[in-house]
mmCIF file of C-alpha atoms and ligand atoms in Angstrom:
data_model
loop_
_atom_site.group_PDB
_atom_site.id
_atom_site.type_symbol
_atom_site.label_atom_id
_atom_site.label_comp_id
_atom_site.label_asym_id
_atom_site.label_seq_id
_atom_site.Cartn_x
_atom_site.Cartn_y
_atom_site.Cartn_z
ATOM 1 C CA MET A 52 53.063 -3.167 -22.273
ATOM 2 C CA THR A 53 51.398 -3.965 -18.991
ATOM 3 C CA ALA A 54 51.457 -7.344 -17.465
ATOM 4 C CA ASN A 55 48.929 -9.692 -15.853
ATOM 5 C CA LYS A 56 48.883 -9.924 -12.106
ATOM 6 C CA SER A 57 50.416 -13.348 -12.184
ATOM 7 C CA GLU A 58 53.513 -11.687 -13.610
ATOM 8 C CA ALA A 59 53.467 -8.908 -10.936
ATOM 9 C CA LEU A 60 56.952 -7.513 -10.480
ATOM 10 C CA GLY A 61 56.785 -6.854 -6.787
ATOM 11 C CA THR A 62 54.512 -5.613 -4.053
ATOM 12 C CA PHE A 63 55.441 -2.689 -1.752
ATOM 13 C CA VAL A 64 53.968 -0.463 0.923
ATOM 14 C CA ILE A 65 54.233 3.321 0.791
ATOM 15 C CA ALA A 66 53.169 6.241 2.992
ATOM 16 C CA PRO A 67 50.435 8.533 1.679
ATOM 17 C CA SER A 68 53.050 11.306 1.353
ATOM 18 C CA GLU A 69 54.722 9.166 -1.370
ATOM 19 C CA LEU A 70 51.736 9.672 -3.732
ATOM 20 C CA GLY A 71 53.320 13.102 -4.376
ATOM 21 C CA SER A 72 56.655 11.422 -5.255
ATOM 22 C CA LEU A 73 54.840 9.112 -7.673
ATOM 23 C CA ILE A 74 53.100 11.999 -9.452
ATOM 24 C CA SER A 75 56.395 13.899 -9.612
ATOM 25 C CA ALA A 76 58.195 10.854 -11.077
ATOM 26 C CA LEU A 77 55.572 10.499 -13.744
ATOM 27 C CA ARG A 78 55.715 14.248 -14.612
ATOM 28 C CA GLU A 79 59.531 14.192 -14.694
ATOM 29 C CA ASP A 80 59.339 11.272 -17.059
ATOM 30 C CA GLY A 81 57.264 13.441 -19.451
ATOM 31 C CA TYR A 82 53.804 12.105 -18.649
ATOM 32 C CA GLU A 83 50.797 14.442 -18.396
ATOM 33 C CA VAL A 84 49.156 13.079 -15.198
ATOM 34 C CA ILE A 85 45.359 12.954 -15.335
ATOM 35 C CA GLY A 86 43.580 12.043 -12.164
ATOM 36 C CA PRO A 87 40.603 12.752 -9.913
ATOM 37 C CA LYS A 88 39.806 16.299 -8.996
ATOM 38 C CA LEU A 89 36.766 17.951 -7.371
ATOM 39 C CA ALA A 90 35.120 20.379 -9.785
ATOM 40 C CA ASP A 91 31.571 21.693 -9.908
ATOM 41 C CA GLY A 92 30.445 19.308 -7.159
ATOM 42 C CA ALA A 93 31.731 16.161 -8.890
ATOM 43 C CA ILE A 94 34.873 14.049 -9.063
ATOM 44 C CA VAL A 95 36.177 14.490 -12.591
ATOM 45 C CA HIS A 96 39.371 13.520 -14.456
ATOM 46 C CA GLU A 97 41.624 16.546 -14.960
ATOM 47 C CA PRO A 98 45.388 17.236 -15.200
ATOM 48 C CA LEU A 99 47.166 16.911 -11.819
ATOM 49 C CA GLU A 100 50.234 18.889 -10.867
ATOM 50 C CA SER A 101 50.748 17.340 -7.481
ATOM 51 C CA ALA A 102 49.054 15.193 -4.794
ATOM 52 C CA ASP A 103 47.609 18.425 -3.417
ATOM 53 C CA ASP A 104 45.140 18.400 -6.342
ATOM 54 C CA LEU A 105 43.639 15.063 -5.169
ATOM 55 C CA PRO A 106 40.289 15.335 -3.298
ATOM 56 C CA VAL A 107 41.135 14.188 0.237
ATOM 57 C CA GLY A 108 38.341 13.135 2.567
ATOM 58 C CA TYR A 109 35.437 12.909 0.144
ATOM 59 C CA ASP A 110 33.027 10.195 -0.712
ATOM 60 C CA ASP A 111 30.111 10.098 -3.011
ATOM 61 C CA GLU A 112 26.444 9.029 -2.818
ATOM 62 C CA GLN A 113 24.952 7.631 -5.987
ATOM 63 C CA GLU A 114 21.522 6.270 -6.931
ATOM 64 C CA GLY A 115 19.360 6.273 -9.995
ATOM 65 C CA GLY A 116 19.390 9.946 -11.170
ATOM 66 C CA THR A 117 21.327 11.027 -8.050
ATOM 67 C CA TYR A 118 24.946 12.058 -7.434
ATOM 68 C CA ARG A 119 26.377 13.871 -4.434
ATOM 69 C CA VAL A 120 30.004 14.359 -3.282
ATOM 70 C CA ALA A 121 30.462 15.155 0.403
ATOM 71 C CA LYS A 122 33.219 15.515 2.957
ATOM 72 C CA ASN A 123 33.472 12.443 5.112
ATOM 73 C CA GLY A 124 35.773 13.715 7.836
ATOM 74 C CA ALA A 125 38.443 11.123 6.915
ATOM 75 C CA ASN A 126 41.953 11.803 5.540
ATOM 76 C CA THR A 127 41.583 9.122 2.815
ATOM 77 C CA TYR A 128 42.288 9.798 -0.899
ATOM 78 C CA PHE A 129 40.071 7.321 -2.762
ATOM 79 C CA ASP A 130 36.769 6.739 -0.846
ATOM 80 C CA TYR A 131 34.637 7.940 -3.790
ATOM 81 C CA VAL A 132 34.141 5.721 -6.873
ATOM 82 C CA VAL A 133 33.516 6.695 -10.525
ATOM 83 C CA GLY A 134 32.148 10.151 -11.476
ATOM 84 C CA PRO A 135 30.668 11.485 -14.758
ATOM 85 C CA HIS A 136 33.983 11.401 -16.637
ATOM 86 C CA SER A 137 35.474 8.184 -18.011
ATOM 87 C CA TRP A 138 39.034 7.914 -19.464
ATOM 88 C CA LYS A 139 37.665 7.585 -23.026
ATOM 89 C CA ARG A 140 37.566 11.367 -23.274
ATOM 90 C CA TYR A 141 41.381 11.323 -23.379
ATOM 91 C CA LEU A 142 41.912 8.159 -25.496
ATOM 92 C CA PHE A 143 38.902 8.827 -27.769
ATOM 93 C CA PRO A 144 38.386 12.627 -27.576
ATOM 94 C CA PRO A 145 34.803 14.018 -27.848
ATOM 95 C CA ASP A 146 35.760 16.329 -30.747
ATOM 96 C CA GLN A 147 38.643 15.645 -33.010
ATOM 97 C CA GLN A 148 39.951 17.019 -36.378
ATOM 98 C CA LEU A 149 40.252 14.241 -38.951
ATOM 99 C CA CYS A 150 41.677 16.362 -41.801
ATOM 100 C CA GLN A 151 41.966 19.938 -43.107
ATOM 101 C CA MET A 152 41.918 21.233 -46.731
ATOM 102 C CA ARG A 153 42.803 24.438 -48.425
ATOM 103 C CA ARG A 154 41.337 25.713 -51.668
ATOM 104 C CA GLN A 155 43.767 25.716 -54.532
ATOM 105 C CA GLY A 156 42.252 27.027 -57.745
ATOM 106 C CA LYS A 157 39.222 24.883 -58.469
ATOM 107 C CA THR A 158 40.257 22.125 -56.201
ATOM 108 C CA PHE A 159 41.175 21.473 -52.499
ATOM 109 C CA ARG A 160 44.553 20.344 -51.294
ATOM 110 C CA LEU A 161 44.925 18.245 -48.171
ATOM 111 C CA ILE A 162 46.979 19.919 -45.493
ATOM 112 C CA GLU A 163 49.220 17.432 -43.814
ATOM 113 C CA THR A 164 49.026 17.891 -40.029
ATOM 114 C CA LYS A 165 50.960 15.627 -37.722
ATOM 115 C CA GLN A 166 49.188 15.510 -34.422
ATOM 116 C CA GLU A 167 51.437 15.103 -31.437
ATOM 117 C CA ILE A 168 50.576 11.971 -29.377
ATOM 118 C CA PRO A 169 50.128 12.970 -25.714
ATOM 119 C CA ARG A 170 51.779 10.707 -23.081
ATOM 120 C CA TYR A 171 49.099 10.407 -20.430
ATOM 121 C CA ALA A 172 49.455 8.865 -17.032
ATOM 122 C CA PHE A 173 45.969 7.892 -15.844
ATOM 123 C CA PHE A 174 46.042 8.121 -12.107
ATOM 124 C CA GLY A 175 43.251 6.473 -10.070
ATOM 125 C CA VAL A 176 41.776 4.180 -12.749
ATOM 126 C CA ARG A 177 39.115 1.863 -11.296
ATOM 127 C CA SER A 178 38.946 -1.749 -12.278
ATOM 128 C CA CYS A 179 35.695 -1.351 -14.221
ATOM 129 C CA ASP A 180 37.203 1.529 -16.198
ATOM 130 C CA LEU A 181 40.347 -0.500 -16.921
ATOM 131 C CA HIS A 182 38.096 -3.184 -18.417
ATOM 132 C CA ALA A 183 36.293 -0.449 -20.377
ATOM 133 C CA MET A 184 39.612 0.558 -21.896
ATOM 134 C CA GLN A 185 40.247 -3.005 -22.903
ATOM 135 C CA VAL A 186 36.734 -3.108 -24.449
ATOM 136 C CA GLN A 187 37.528 0.011 -26.483
ATOM 137 C CA ASP A 188 40.852 -1.515 -27.540
ATOM 138 C CA LYS A 189 38.788 -4.224 -29.294
ATOM 139 C CA VAL A 190 36.730 -1.504 -31.031
ATOM 140 C CA PHE A 191 39.600 0.728 -32.134
ATOM 141 C CA ASP A 192 42.470 -1.723 -32.512
ATOM 142 C CA ASN A 193 40.789 -4.162 -34.886
ATOM 143 C CA GLY A 194 43.000 -4.695 -37.938
ATOM 144 C CA GLU A 195 41.689 -3.240 -41.134
ATOM 145 C CA PHE A 196 39.492 -0.641 -39.383
ATOM 146 C CA ALA A 197 41.879 0.337 -36.627
ATOM 147 C CA ASP A 198 42.028 3.931 -35.385
ATOM 148 C CA PRO A 199 45.787 4.777 -35.430
ATOM 149 C CA GLY A 200 45.384 7.869 -33.119
ATOM 150 C CA TYR A 201 43.596 5.873 -30.459
ATOM 151 C CA MET A 202 46.169 3.057 -30.622
ATOM 152 C CA GLU A 203 49.089 5.426 -30.260
ATOM 153 C CA ARG A 204 47.484 7.268 -27.316
ATOM 154 C CA ARG A 205 46.598 3.995 -25.669
ATOM 155 C CA LYS A 206 50.066 2.476 -26.139
ATOM 156 C CA ALA A 207 51.720 5.575 -24.673
ATOM 157 C CA ALA A 208 49.429 5.738 -21.659
ATOM 158 C CA PHE A 209 50.704 4.754 -18.195
ATOM 159 C CA VAL A 210 47.998 3.304 -15.977
ATOM 160 C CA VAL A 211 47.842 3.670 -12.218
ATOM 161 C CA VAL A 212 44.933 1.676 -10.881
ATOM 162 C CA VAL A 213 43.174 2.199 -7.540
ATOM 163 C CA ASN A 214 41.328 -0.791 -6.183
ATOM 164 C CA CYS A 215 37.808 -0.004 -4.971
ATOM 165 C CA LEU A 216 37.168 -0.717 -1.256
ATOM 166 C CA ARG A 217 33.503 0.395 -1.249
ATOM 167 C CA PRO A 218 30.938 0.344 -4.039
ATOM 168 C CA ALA A 219 28.425 3.059 -4.881
ATOM 169 C CA ALA A 220 24.828 1.927 -4.802
ATOM 170 C CA THR A 221 24.776 1.927 -8.607
ATOM 171 C CA CYS A 222 27.874 -0.266 -9.061
ATOM 172 C CA PHE A 223 27.493 -3.852 -10.337
ATOM 173 C CA CYS A 224 31.047 -4.666 -11.593
ATOM 174 C CA ALA A 225 31.221 -7.898 -9.476
ATOM 175 C CA SER A 226 28.407 -9.447 -11.538
ATOM 176 C CA MET A 227 30.125 -8.415 -14.777
ATOM 177 C CA ASP A 228 33.435 -9.858 -13.580
ATOM 178 C CA THR A 229 35.202 -6.582 -14.060
ATOM 179 C CA GLY A 230 35.980 -5.607 -10.464
ATOM 180 C CA PRO A 231 36.175 -4.287 -7.794
ATOM 181 C CA ARG A 232 39.788 -5.439 -7.851
ATOM 182 C CA ALA A 233 42.031 -5.076 -10.905
ATOM 183 C CA THR A 234 43.732 -8.267 -11.873
ATOM 184 C CA GLY A 235 46.054 -7.142 -14.656
ATOM 185 C CA GLY A 236 46.590 -4.711 -17.480
ATOM 186 C CA TYR A 237 48.016 -1.888 -15.294
ATOM 187 C CA ASP A 238 51.485 -0.454 -14.725
ATOM 188 C CA LEU A 239 50.954 0.152 -10.948
ATOM 189 C CA ALA A 240 47.970 -0.755 -8.718
ATOM 190 C CA LEU A 241 47.331 1.014 -5.423
ATOM 191 C CA THR A 242 45.166 -0.205 -2.525
ATOM 192 C CA GLU A 243 44.523 2.327 0.245
ATOM 193 C CA LEU A 244 44.881 0.659 3.611
ATOM 194 C CA ALA A 245 43.208 2.943 6.127
ATOM 195 C CA SER A 246 41.901 1.481 9.329
ATOM 196 C CA LYS A 247 42.734 1.088 12.956
ATOM 197 C CA GLY A 248 45.135 3.993 12.968
ATOM 198 C CA ARG A 249 46.927 2.740 9.880
ATOM 199 C CA HIS A 250 47.140 4.817 6.685
ATOM 200 C CA GLU A 251 49.345 3.328 3.925
ATOM 201 C CA PHE A 252 49.112 2.204 0.282
ATOM 202 C CA LEU A 253 49.922 -1.215 -1.030
ATOM 203 C CA VAL A 254 51.530 -0.901 -4.477
ATOM 204 C CA GLU A 255 51.494 -3.812 -6.947
ATOM 205 C CA VAL A 256 53.909 -3.358 -9.827
ATOM 206 C CA GLY A 257 52.455 -4.678 -13.075
ATOM 207 C CA SER A 258 55.004 -3.743 -15.825
ATOM 208 C CA SER A 259 58.642 -2.955 -16.371
ATOM 209 C CA ARG A 260 57.523 0.671 -17.127
ATOM 210 C CA GLY A 261 55.850 0.652 -13.717
ATOM 211 C CA GLU A 262 58.962 -0.728 -12.118
ATOM 212 C CA GLU A 263 61.079 2.121 -13.595
ATOM 213 C CA ILE A 264 58.732 4.778 -12.283
ATOM 214 C CA PHE A 265 58.272 3.149 -8.892
ATOM 215 C CA ALA A 266 62.060 2.997 -8.436
ATOM 216 C CA LYS A 267 61.809 6.824 -7.695
ATOM 217 C CA VAL A 268 59.288 6.307 -4.866
ATOM 218 C CA SER A 269 60.278 5.308 -1.315
ATOM 219 C CA GLY A 270 58.564 2.237 0.103
ATOM 220 C CA ARG A 271 59.236 -1.071 1.799
ATOM 221 C CA PRO A 272 58.554 -4.642 0.482
ATOM 222 C CA ALA A 273 55.064 -5.834 1.492
ATOM 223 C CA THR A 274 54.690 -8.579 4.029
ATOM 224 C CA GLU A 275 52.413 -11.527 3.418
ATOM 225 C CA ALA A 276 49.770 -9.929 5.589
ATOM 226 C CA ASP A 277 50.007 -6.715 3.560
ATOM 227 C CA GLN A 278 49.619 -8.662 0.307
ATOM 228 C CA SER A 279 46.374 -10.293 1.443
ATOM 229 C CA ALA A 280 44.785 -6.952 2.360
ATOM 230 C CA PRO A 281 43.508 -6.020 -1.197
ATOM 231 C CA GLU A 282 41.820 -9.358 -1.724
ATOM 232 C CA THR A 283 39.999 -9.188 1.612
ATOM 233 C CA ALA A 284 38.965 -5.588 1.141
ATOM 234 C CA SER A 285 37.814 -6.090 -2.384
ATOM 235 C CA ALA A 286 35.808 -9.197 -1.423
ATOM 236 C CA LYS A 287 34.043 -6.995 1.170
ATOM 237 C CA ALA A 288 33.291 -4.372 -1.427
ATOM 238 C CA ALA A 289 31.952 -6.996 -3.849
ATOM 239 C CA ASN A 290 29.685 -8.363 -1.164
ATOM 240 C CA ALA A 291 28.385 -4.859 -0.435
ATOM 241 C CA MET A 292 27.196 -4.322 -4.011
ATOM 242 C CA LYS A 293 23.434 -3.723 -4.140
ATOM 243 C CA ARG A 294 22.941 -4.268 -7.841
ATOM 244 C CA GLU A 295 23.778 -7.096 -10.225
ATOM 245 C CA MET A 296 23.237 -7.989 -13.835
ATOM 246 C CA VAL A 297 21.012 -11.029 -14.444
ATOM 247 C CA PRO A 298 22.873 -14.118 -15.677
ATOM 248 C CA ASP A 299 22.852 -15.045 -19.411
ATOM 249 C CA VAL A 300 21.605 -11.615 -20.349
ATOM 250 C CA GLN A 301 23.050 -12.017 -23.872
ATOM 251 C CA ALA A 302 20.656 -14.728 -24.797
ATOM 252 C CA LEU A 303 17.794 -13.259 -22.750
ATOM 253 C CA LEU A 304 17.691 -10.081 -24.796
ATOM 254 C CA LYS A 305 18.047 -11.891 -28.092
ATOM 255 C CA ARG A 306 14.927 -13.922 -27.155
ATOM 256 C CA ASN A 307 13.039 -10.803 -26.258
ATOM 257 C CA LEU A 308 13.424 -8.255 -29.012
ATOM 258 C CA GLU A 309 9.614 -7.753 -29.148
ATOM 259 C CA HIS A 310 9.052 -7.591 -25.325
ATOM 260 C CA ARG A 311 6.367 -5.211 -23.873
ATOM 261 C CA ARG A 312 9.096 -3.875 -21.535
ATOM 262 C CA TRP A 313 10.566 -1.794 -24.339
ATOM 263 C CA ASP A 314 7.216 0.205 -24.507
ATOM 264 C CA ASP A 315 7.334 0.557 -20.729
ATOM 265 C CA VAL A 316 10.854 2.026 -20.705
ATOM 266 C CA ALA A 317 10.022 4.289 -23.613
ATOM 267 C CA LYS A 318 7.323 6.060 -21.450
ATOM 268 C CA ARG A 319 10.193 7.022 -19.039
ATOM 269 C CA CYS A 320 13.158 7.582 -21.368
ATOM 270 C CA LEU A 321 13.765 11.185 -22.454
ATOM 271 C CA THR A 322 16.234 10.121 -25.254
ATOM 272 C CA CYS A 323 18.650 12.667 -23.720
ATOM 273 C CA ALA A 324 21.717 10.538 -24.585
ATOM 274 C CA ASN A 325 23.277 11.040 -21.076
ATOM 275 C CA CYS A 326 23.737 7.294 -20.628
ATOM 276 C CA THR A 327 25.787 6.931 -23.829
ATOM 277 C CA LEU A 328 27.946 9.996 -23.115
ATOM 278 C CA VAL A 329 28.930 8.896 -19.658
ATOM 279 C CA CYS A 330 29.382 5.237 -20.589
ATOM 280 C CA PRO A 331 33.110 4.320 -20.742
ATOM 281 C CA THR A 332 32.620 1.943 -23.661
ATOM 282 C CA CYS A 333 30.118 3.778 -25.911
ATOM 283 C CA PHE A 334 31.911 4.824 -29.152
ATOM 284 C CA CYS A 335 29.362 6.161 -31.624
ATOM 285 C CA THR A 336 30.447 9.206 -33.524
ATOM 286 C CA THR A 337 29.274 11.515 -36.314
ATOM 287 C CA VAL A 338 31.456 13.243 -38.919
ATOM 288 C CA GLU A 339 30.888 16.892 -39.670
ATOM 289 C CA ASP A 340 32.445 19.152 -42.362
ATOM 290 C CA TYR A 341 33.021 22.880 -41.754
ATOM 291 C CA THR A 342 34.291 25.640 -44.049
ATOM 292 C CA ASP A 343 35.311 29.184 -43.240
ATOM 293 C CA LEU A 344 33.227 32.100 -44.480
ATOM 294 C CA THR A 345 35.325 32.674 -47.587
ATOM 295 C CA GLY A 346 35.348 29.015 -48.531
ATOM 296 C CA SER A 347 39.101 28.867 -48.646
ATOM 297 C CA THR A 348 39.659 26.213 -45.976
ATOM 298 C CA ALA A 349 37.630 23.232 -44.866
ATOM 299 C CA GLU A 350 37.972 20.704 -42.120
ATOM 300 C CA ARG A 351 36.392 17.398 -41.211
ATOM 301 C CA ARG A 352 35.764 16.681 -37.546
ATOM 302 C CA ARG A 353 34.699 13.514 -35.685
ATOM 303 C CA ARG A 354 32.413 14.102 -32.661
ATOM 304 C CA TRP A 355 30.826 11.901 -30.117
ATOM 305 C CA ASP A 356 27.243 10.995 -31.051
ATOM 306 C CA SER A 357 24.635 8.736 -29.572
ATOM 307 C CA CYS A 358 22.239 6.046 -30.714
ATOM 308 C CA PHE A 359 19.592 7.951 -28.805
ATOM 309 C CA THR A 360 19.515 10.849 -31.260
ATOM 310 C CA MET A 361 17.107 10.790 -34.172
ATOM 311 C CA ASP A 362 19.831 11.837 -36.627
ATOM 312 C CA PHE A 363 22.137 8.982 -35.690
ATOM 313 C CA SER A 364 20.115 6.416 -37.584
ATOM 314 C CA TYR A 365 19.163 8.788 -40.478
ATOM 315 C CA VAL A 366 19.592 6.995 -43.812
ATOM 316 C CA HIS A 367 18.335 8.208 -47.117
ATOM 317 C CA GLY A 368 15.197 10.124 -46.255
ATOM 318 C CA GLY A 369 14.484 9.096 -42.708
ATOM 319 C CA SER A 370 15.562 7.689 -39.333
ATOM 320 C CA VAL A 371 15.600 3.937 -38.944
ATOM 321 C CA ARG A 372 14.851 4.245 -35.251
ATOM 322 C CA ARG A 373 12.159 6.853 -34.942
ATOM 323 C CA GLU A 374 10.483 5.549 -31.729
ATOM 324 C CA THR A 375 12.024 5.850 -28.246
ATOM 325 C CA TYR A 376 11.531 2.128 -27.535
ATOM 326 C CA ALA A 377 13.593 1.252 -30.684
ATOM 327 C CA ARG A 378 16.422 3.512 -29.501
ATOM 328 C CA TYR A 379 16.565 2.229 -25.967
ATOM 329 C CA ARG A 380 16.321 -1.365 -27.243
ATOM 330 C CA GLN A 381 19.189 -0.751 -29.704
ATOM 331 C CA TRP A 382 21.353 0.652 -26.909
ATOM 332 C CA MET A 383 20.684 -2.016 -24.329
ATOM 333 C CA THR A 384 20.748 -5.040 -26.627
ATOM 334 C CA HIS A 385 23.987 -3.727 -28.247
ATOM 335 C CA LYS A 386 25.695 -3.228 -24.837
ATOM 336 C CA LEU A 387 24.682 -6.561 -23.376
ATOM 337 C CA SER A 388 24.083 -8.924 -26.325
ATOM 338 C CA SER A 389 25.225 -8.041 -29.863
ATOM 339 C CA TRP A 390 28.456 -6.526 -28.578
ATOM 340 C CA PHE A 391 29.555 -10.159 -27.881
ATOM 341 C CA ASP A 392 28.952 -11.017 -31.511
ATOM 342 C CA GLN A 393 30.999 -8.018 -32.726
ATOM 343 C CA PHE A 394 33.778 -7.890 -30.145
ATOM 344 C CA ASP A 395 33.614 -11.113 -28.208
ATOM 345 C CA VAL A 396 33.106 -9.244 -24.947
ATOM 346 C CA SER A 397 30.316 -7.405 -23.079
ATOM 347 C CA GLY A 398 29.822 -3.741 -23.915
ATOM 348 C CA CYS A 399 28.925 -3.101 -20.300
ATOM 349 C CA VAL A 400 31.481 -3.213 -17.449
ATOM 350 C CA GLY A 401 29.004 -2.455 -14.629
ATOM 351 C CA CYS A 402 30.320 0.970 -13.686
ATOM 352 C CA GLY A 403 26.733 2.182 -12.976
ATOM 353 C CA ARG A 404 27.228 5.611 -14.627
ATOM 354 C CA CYS A 405 24.261 5.225 -16.916
ATOM 355 C CA ILE A 406 22.030 4.648 -13.825
ATOM 356 C CA THR A 407 23.393 7.539 -11.819
ATOM 357 C CA TRP A 408 23.400 10.069 -14.701
ATOM 358 C CA CYS A 409 20.024 9.138 -16.195
ATOM 359 C CA PRO A 410 17.839 12.094 -15.213
ATOM 360 C CA VAL A 411 14.871 9.780 -14.699
ATOM 361 C CA GLY A 412 16.859 6.982 -13.015
ATOM 362 C CA ILE A 413 16.368 4.263 -15.634
ATOM 363 C CA ASP A 414 18.414 1.266 -14.436
ATOM 364 C CA ILE A 415 19.826 -1.172 -17.001
ATOM 365 C CA THR A 416 19.990 -3.922 -14.363
ATOM 366 C CA GLU A 417 16.399 -3.366 -13.455
ATOM 367 C CA GLU A 418 15.225 -3.396 -17.100
ATOM 368 C CA ALA A 419 17.095 -6.685 -17.673
ATOM 369 C CA ARG A 420 15.589 -8.176 -14.502
ATOM 370 C CA ALA A 421 12.025 -7.193 -15.528
ATOM 371 C CA ILE A 422 12.460 -9.024 -18.866
ATOM 372 C CA ARG A 423 13.937 -12.090 -17.141
ATOM 373 C CA ASP A 424 11.158 -12.187 -14.457
ATOM 374 C CA SER A 425 8.479 -11.896 -17.142
ATOM 375 C CA GLU A 426 9.692 -15.104 -18.771
ATOM 376 C CA GLY A 427 8.812 -17.075 -15.656
ATOM 377 C CA SER A 428 5.239 -15.698 -15.735
ATOM 378 C CA ARG A 429 4.506 -16.541 -19.383
HETATM 379 S S1 SF4 B 194 26.145 0.468 -19.873
HETATM 380 FE FE1 SF4 B 194 26.007 1.697 -17.943
HETATM 381 S S2 SF4 B 194 26.893 0.387 -16.367
HETATM 382 FE FE2 SF4 B 194 27.429 -0.501 -18.341
HETATM 383 S S3 SF4 B 194 29.494 0.330 -18.780
HETATM 384 FE FE3 SF4 B 194 27.996 1.716 -19.835
HETATM 385 S S4 SF4 B 194 27.624 3.309 -18.273
HETATM 386 FE FE4 SF4 B 194 28.578 1.637 -17.176
HETATM 387 S S1 SF4 B 195 17.915 5.993 -20.573
HETATM 388 FE FE1 SF4 B 195 18.012 7.831 -19.282
HETATM 389 S S2 SF4 B 195 19.988 8.747 -19.735
HETATM 390 FE FE2 SF4 B 195 19.572 7.272 -21.399
HETATM 391 S S3 SF4 B 195 18.550 8.439 -22.986
HETATM 392 FE FE3 SF4 B 195 16.895 7.612 -21.721
HETATM 393 S S4 SF4 B 195 16.504 9.277 -20.176
HETATM 394 FE FE4 SF4 B 195 18.519 9.764 -21.138
#
């Protein structure tokens, strides 16, 4: 298991060329390394074979309904922040077989299939996304209703964090206390130190597993000055954040379930479900059964779904949430309020994806602020 920062097992400095050694060490140890790659004009999470697959010299521009990746002329590896993919697609796959059956006479027999548990190494996890994994741990690793597949994949996963040194305009992790610097729960944490002719990475070792892998990478122990660099850089990134969540949003939304703002947002929302699909913590699914044409085999699959679809709240003859306002209200109040009642944590980590990938630029921070501001004018 990973450790808290207070239990850090050493801090080192490596050259950028050693990122390749780190990826090789993980692959030699049997991990499938998943990390940032440029594809179709976006930074996505895909398998990495070497450091050559990493997008060097790119940053991103994000705003409500806007995402652009562009070359920035630098030789840095991690100037962009989060893209449309979150790590949940690997720990909680979008489409998964739950069981398979074969017809035997007048009945069906369950076919035992043992699914192999992948050993992922997540390379380049941002602090908000690390918190999102910890939020999903509470959802899927919860005693009686635990999801054994999720738990096995999560337990096997090696986490290499990258601390954010600049926010996108849609980020608000600082106000959610989930970033921009990771403070624990990783195996290795990297901070890219690139200024005034210097280009190195500070590496914080957070687990014995991280220590074993890092032993195959060449570096030097960090000096005191090196060690203070991530804190300084992250504080700068936090100060540069343009958005924030209003304080006490949990109680604010509970007091305002019948607010006129829900009708206002319903005029803009297309109920497209983008916000739920890109969100690193959303976990709603549907279960579908399929048979082959001859009816001899059948399978049951679990697929990502969304509280924005009409079918999601269909019960016995109709949908509970027919109106757009009711679906948006359900999503936002769950994320920011009733999630605390269920899981003792916020369902939002401030990654900003729902703002960037909403085609009409609806902004969860702005909706919360509008409700808060209206209270003062009552
Ligand atoms: S609600 Fe939006 S900002 Fe919050 S975690 Fe989900 S996608 Fe990120
Ligand atoms: S808030 Fe935006 S992304 Fe979410 S369902 Fe409505 S239009 Fe789609």
